[in-house]
CSV table of C-alpha atoms in Angstrom, one decimal:
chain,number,residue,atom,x,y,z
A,729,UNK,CA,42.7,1.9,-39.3
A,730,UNK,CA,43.7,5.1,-38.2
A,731,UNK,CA,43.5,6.7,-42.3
A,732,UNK,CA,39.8,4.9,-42.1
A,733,UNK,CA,38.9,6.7,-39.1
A,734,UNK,CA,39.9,10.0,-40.5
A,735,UNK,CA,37.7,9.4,-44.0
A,736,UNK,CA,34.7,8.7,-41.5
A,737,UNK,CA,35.3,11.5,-39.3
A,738,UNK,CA,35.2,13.5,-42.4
A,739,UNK,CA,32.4,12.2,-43.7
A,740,UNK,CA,30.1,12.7,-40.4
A,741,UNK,CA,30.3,9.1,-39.4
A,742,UNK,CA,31.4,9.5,-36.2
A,743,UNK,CA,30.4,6.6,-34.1
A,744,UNK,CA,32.2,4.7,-37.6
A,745,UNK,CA,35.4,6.6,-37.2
A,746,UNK,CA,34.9,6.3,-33.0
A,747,UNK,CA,35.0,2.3,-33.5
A,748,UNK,CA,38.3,2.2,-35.5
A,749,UNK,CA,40.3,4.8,-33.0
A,750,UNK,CA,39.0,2.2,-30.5
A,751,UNK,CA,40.5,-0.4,-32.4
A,752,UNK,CA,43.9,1.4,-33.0
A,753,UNK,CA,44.2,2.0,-28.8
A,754,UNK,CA,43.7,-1.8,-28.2
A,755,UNK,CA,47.2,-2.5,-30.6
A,756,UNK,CA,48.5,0.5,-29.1
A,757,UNK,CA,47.2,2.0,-26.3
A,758,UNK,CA,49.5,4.9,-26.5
A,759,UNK,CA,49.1,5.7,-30.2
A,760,UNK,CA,48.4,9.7,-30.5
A,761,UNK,CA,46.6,9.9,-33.2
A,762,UNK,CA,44.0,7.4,-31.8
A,763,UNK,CA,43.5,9.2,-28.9
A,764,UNK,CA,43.0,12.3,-31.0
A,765,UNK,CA,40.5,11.2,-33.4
A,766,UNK,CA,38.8,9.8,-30.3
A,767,UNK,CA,38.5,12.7,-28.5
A,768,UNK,CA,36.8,14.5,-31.5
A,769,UNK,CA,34.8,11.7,-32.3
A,770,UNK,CA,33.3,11.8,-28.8
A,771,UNK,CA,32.7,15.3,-28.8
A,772,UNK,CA,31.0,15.2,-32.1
A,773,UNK,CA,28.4,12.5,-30.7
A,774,UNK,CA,27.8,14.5,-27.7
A,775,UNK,CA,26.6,17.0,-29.7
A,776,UNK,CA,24.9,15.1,-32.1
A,777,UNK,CA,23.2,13.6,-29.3
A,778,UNK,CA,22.4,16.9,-27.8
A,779,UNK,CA,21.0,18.3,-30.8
A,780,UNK,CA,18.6,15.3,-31.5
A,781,UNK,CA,17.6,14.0,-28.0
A,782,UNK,CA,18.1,17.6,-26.2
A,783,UNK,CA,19.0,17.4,-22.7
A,784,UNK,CA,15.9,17.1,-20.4
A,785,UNK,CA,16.2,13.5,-19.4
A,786,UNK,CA,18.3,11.9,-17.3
A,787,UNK,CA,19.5,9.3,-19.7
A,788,UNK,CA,20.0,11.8,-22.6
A,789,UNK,CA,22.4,14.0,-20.0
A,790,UNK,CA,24.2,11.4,-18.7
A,791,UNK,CA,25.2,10.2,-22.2
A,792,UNK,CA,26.0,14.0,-22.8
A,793,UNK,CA,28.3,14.4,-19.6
A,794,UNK,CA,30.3,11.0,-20.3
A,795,UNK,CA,31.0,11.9,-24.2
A,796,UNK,CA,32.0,15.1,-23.5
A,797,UNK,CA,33.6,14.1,-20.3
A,798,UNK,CA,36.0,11.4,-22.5
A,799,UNK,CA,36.7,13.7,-25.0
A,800,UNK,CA,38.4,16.4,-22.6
A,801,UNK,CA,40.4,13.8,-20.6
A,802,UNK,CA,42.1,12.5,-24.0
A,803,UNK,CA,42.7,15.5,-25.2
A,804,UNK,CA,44.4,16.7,-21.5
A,805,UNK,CA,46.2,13.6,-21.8
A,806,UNK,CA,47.5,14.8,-25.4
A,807,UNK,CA,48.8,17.6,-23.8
A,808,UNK,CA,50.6,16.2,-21.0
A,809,UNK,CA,52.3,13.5,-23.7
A,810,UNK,CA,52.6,15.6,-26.9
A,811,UNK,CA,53.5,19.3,-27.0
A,812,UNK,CA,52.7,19.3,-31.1
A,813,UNK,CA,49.2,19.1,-30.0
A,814,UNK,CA,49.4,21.9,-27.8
A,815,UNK,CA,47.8,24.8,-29.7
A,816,UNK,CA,44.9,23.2,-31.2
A,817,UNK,CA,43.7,20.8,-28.4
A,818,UNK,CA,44.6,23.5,-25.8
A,819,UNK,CA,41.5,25.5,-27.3
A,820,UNK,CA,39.2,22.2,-27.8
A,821,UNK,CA,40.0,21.8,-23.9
A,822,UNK,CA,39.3,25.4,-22.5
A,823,UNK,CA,35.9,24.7,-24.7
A,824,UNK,CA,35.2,21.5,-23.3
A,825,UNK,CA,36.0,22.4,-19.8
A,826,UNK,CA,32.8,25.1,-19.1
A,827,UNK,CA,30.5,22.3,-21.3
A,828,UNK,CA,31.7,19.1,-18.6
A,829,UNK,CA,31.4,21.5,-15.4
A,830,UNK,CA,27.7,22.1,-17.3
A,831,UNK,CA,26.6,18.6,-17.9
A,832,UNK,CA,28.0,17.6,-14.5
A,833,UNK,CA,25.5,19.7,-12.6
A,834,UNK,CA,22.9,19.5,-14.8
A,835,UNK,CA,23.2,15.7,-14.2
A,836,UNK,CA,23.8,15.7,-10.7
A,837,UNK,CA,20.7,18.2,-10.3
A,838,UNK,CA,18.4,15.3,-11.9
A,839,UNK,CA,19.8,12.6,-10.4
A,840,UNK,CA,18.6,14.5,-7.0
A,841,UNK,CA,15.0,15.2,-8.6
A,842,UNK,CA,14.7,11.4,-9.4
A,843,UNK,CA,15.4,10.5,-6.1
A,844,UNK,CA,13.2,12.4,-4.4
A,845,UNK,CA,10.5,11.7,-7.2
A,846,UNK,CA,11.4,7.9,-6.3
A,847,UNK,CA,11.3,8.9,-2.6
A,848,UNK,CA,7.9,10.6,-2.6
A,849,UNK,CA,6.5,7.9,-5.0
A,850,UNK,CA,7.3,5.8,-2.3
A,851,UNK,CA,5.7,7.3,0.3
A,852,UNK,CA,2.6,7.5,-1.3
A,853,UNK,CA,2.1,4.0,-1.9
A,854,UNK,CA,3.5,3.1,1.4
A,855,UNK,CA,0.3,6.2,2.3
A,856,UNK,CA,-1.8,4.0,-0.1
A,857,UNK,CA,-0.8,0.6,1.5
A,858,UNK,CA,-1.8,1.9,4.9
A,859,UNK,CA,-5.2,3.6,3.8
A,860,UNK,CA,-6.0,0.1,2.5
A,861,UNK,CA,-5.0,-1.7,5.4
A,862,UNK,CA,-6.5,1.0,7.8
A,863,UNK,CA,-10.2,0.5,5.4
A,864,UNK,CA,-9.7,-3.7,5.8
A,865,UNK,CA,-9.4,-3.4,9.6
A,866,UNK,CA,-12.7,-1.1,9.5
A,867,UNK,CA,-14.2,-3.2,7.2
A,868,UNK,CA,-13.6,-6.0,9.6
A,869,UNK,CA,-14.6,-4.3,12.6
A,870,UNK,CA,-17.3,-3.5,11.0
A,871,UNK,CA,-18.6,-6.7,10.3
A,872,UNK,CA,-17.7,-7.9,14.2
A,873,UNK,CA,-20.0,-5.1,15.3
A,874,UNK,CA,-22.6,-6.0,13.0
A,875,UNK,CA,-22.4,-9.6,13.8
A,876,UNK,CA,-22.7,-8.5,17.6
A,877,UNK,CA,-25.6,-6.3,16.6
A,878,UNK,CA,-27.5,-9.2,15.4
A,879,UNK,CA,-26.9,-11.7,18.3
A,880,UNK,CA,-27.9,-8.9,20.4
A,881,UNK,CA,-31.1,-8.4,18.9
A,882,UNK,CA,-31.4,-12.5,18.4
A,883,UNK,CA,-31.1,-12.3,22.2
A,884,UNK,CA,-33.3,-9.4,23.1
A,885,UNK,CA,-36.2,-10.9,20.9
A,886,UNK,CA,-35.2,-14.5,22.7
A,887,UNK,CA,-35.6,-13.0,26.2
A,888,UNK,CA,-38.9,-11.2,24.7
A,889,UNK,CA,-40.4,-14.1,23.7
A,890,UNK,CA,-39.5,-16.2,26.9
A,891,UNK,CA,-41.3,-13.5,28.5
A,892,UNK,CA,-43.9,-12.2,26.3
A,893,UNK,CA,-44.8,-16.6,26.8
A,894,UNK,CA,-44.3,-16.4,30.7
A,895,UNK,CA,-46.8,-13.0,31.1
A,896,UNK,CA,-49.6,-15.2,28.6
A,897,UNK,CA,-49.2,-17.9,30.4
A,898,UNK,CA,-49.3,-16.3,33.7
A,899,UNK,CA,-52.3,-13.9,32.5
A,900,UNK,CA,-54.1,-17.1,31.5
A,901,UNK,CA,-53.3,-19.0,35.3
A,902,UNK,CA,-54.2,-15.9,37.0
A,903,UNK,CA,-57.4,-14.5,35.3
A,904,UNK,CA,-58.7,-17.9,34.4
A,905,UNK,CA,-62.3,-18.9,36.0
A,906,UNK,CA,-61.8,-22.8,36.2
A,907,UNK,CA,-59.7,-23.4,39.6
A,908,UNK,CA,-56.7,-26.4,38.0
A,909,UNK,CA,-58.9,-29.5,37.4
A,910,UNK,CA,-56.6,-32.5,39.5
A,911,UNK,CA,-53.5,-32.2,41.4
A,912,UNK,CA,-51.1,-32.7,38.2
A,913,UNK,CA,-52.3,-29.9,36.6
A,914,UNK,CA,-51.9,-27.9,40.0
A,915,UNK,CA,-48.5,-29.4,40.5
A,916,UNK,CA,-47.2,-28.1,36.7
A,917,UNK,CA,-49.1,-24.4,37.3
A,918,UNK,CA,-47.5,-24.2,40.5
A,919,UNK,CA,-43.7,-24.9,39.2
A,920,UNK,CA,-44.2,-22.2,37.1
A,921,UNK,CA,-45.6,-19.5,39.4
A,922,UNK,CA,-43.7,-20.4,42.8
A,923,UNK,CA,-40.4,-18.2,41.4
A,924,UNK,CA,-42.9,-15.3,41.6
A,925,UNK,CA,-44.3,-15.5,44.9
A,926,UNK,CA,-46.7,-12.5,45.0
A,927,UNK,CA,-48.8,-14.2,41.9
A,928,UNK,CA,-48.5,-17.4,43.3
A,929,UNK,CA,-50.0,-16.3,46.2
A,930,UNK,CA,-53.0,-15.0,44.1
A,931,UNK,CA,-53.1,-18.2,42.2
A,932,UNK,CA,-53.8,-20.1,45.6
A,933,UNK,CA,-56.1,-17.0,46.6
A,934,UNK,CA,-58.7,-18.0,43.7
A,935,UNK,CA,-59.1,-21.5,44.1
A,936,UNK,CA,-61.8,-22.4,46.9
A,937,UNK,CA,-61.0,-24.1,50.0
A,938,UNK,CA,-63.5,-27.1,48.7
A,939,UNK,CA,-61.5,-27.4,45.6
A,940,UNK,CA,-58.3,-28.0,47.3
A,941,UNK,CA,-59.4,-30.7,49.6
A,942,UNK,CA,-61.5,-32.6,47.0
A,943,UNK,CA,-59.6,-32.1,44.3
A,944,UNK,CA,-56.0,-31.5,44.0
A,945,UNK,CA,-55.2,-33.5,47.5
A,946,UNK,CA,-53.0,-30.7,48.5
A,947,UNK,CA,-51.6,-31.6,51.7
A,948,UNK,CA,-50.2,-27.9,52.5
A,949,UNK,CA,-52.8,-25.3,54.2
A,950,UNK,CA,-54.1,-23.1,51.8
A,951,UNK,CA,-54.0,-19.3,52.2
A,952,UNK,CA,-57.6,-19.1,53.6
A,953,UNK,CA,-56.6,-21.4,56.7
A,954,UNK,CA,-53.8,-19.1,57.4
């Protein structure tokens, strides 16, 4: 596995050569060469991801920052374990050190931007939500008022009406010529005027003394006799 890994690495098949220093680490998770070839395997995808995806979305850089991440803590950890390894992976990790620190930021930066892209995304639909509840409640009120509107004017032309009847009739008992024609009739005009006592008065006023004793039987004195 770990001769494999070194023909894919060679051969630009990195994620191929990646899988089989994987596999070498679960038999032996102390194996040197594995960790090697998986530190340069990682840092080879980083940049292959890098230089394909570039590094302006969040996904791409957090990809970036964890392979480049993994690569310098094996080879640290090669250091610490191996001192044969010290020249060479030395230099990869004073290179990978400034390109982590990078990445870290970077991702850290647009983790913050998303959040308060989430944040203000959220505020505007809660702004949205409200506008929409706010136009409901209008539209509502709206409708009440309306609906008030038109019962008032249903009452207005009501009370019109009753009234507009109550001045005909009362025009027609007042400036009529023919004095009531039996006491029934009298008795029903009367109902109607004796609210209004100033008109009933000149409804009595027109009918003649003569009339009232003949005719209607009315048992009162009239207004002449008083």
């Amino acid at each position: 596995l770990v001769s494999r890994s070194v023909c894919y690495y060679n051969l630009g098949k990195y994620q191929e050569s990646l899988s089989d220093a994987q596999e070498v680490l679960e038999i032996d998770l102390s194996n040197k060469d594995g960790i090697y070839r998986r530190a340069q395997c990682n840092e080879q995808i980083a940049g292959q991801i890098l230089k394909k995806e570039g590094d302006k979305s969040l996904d791409v850089v957090q990809r970036i920052y964890e392979k480049y991440n993994e690569s310098r803590l094996d080879y640290e950890a090669l250091l610490k374990a191996d001192k044969s390894f010290d020249a060479p992976v030395k230099k990869k990790v004073l290179e990978l050190v400034p390109l982590v620190s990078k990445y870290k930021v970077k991702l850290a930066q647009m983790q913050q931007k998303a959040e308060q892209q989430e944040q203000q995304q959220a505020g505007q639909e809660k702004e949205s939500e409200q506008e929409e509840t706010k136009q409901q409640q209008q539209s509502k009120g709206g409708k009440g008022d309306n609906k008030g509107a038109k019962n008032g004017a249903q009452k207005q032309s009501s009370e019109k009406l009753k009234k507009g009847v109550s001045e005909e009739v009362l025009d027609e008992l007042l400036n009529s010529k023919q004095p009531p024609q039996n006491a029934s009739v009298f008795e029903k005009e009367s109902q109607i005027l004796k609210s209004e006592s100033k008109n009933y008065y000149l409804y009595l006023k027109k009918i003649p003394i003569d009339h009232f004793k003949n005719c209607l039987l009315y048992t009162s004195p009239s207004p002449r006799d008083s």
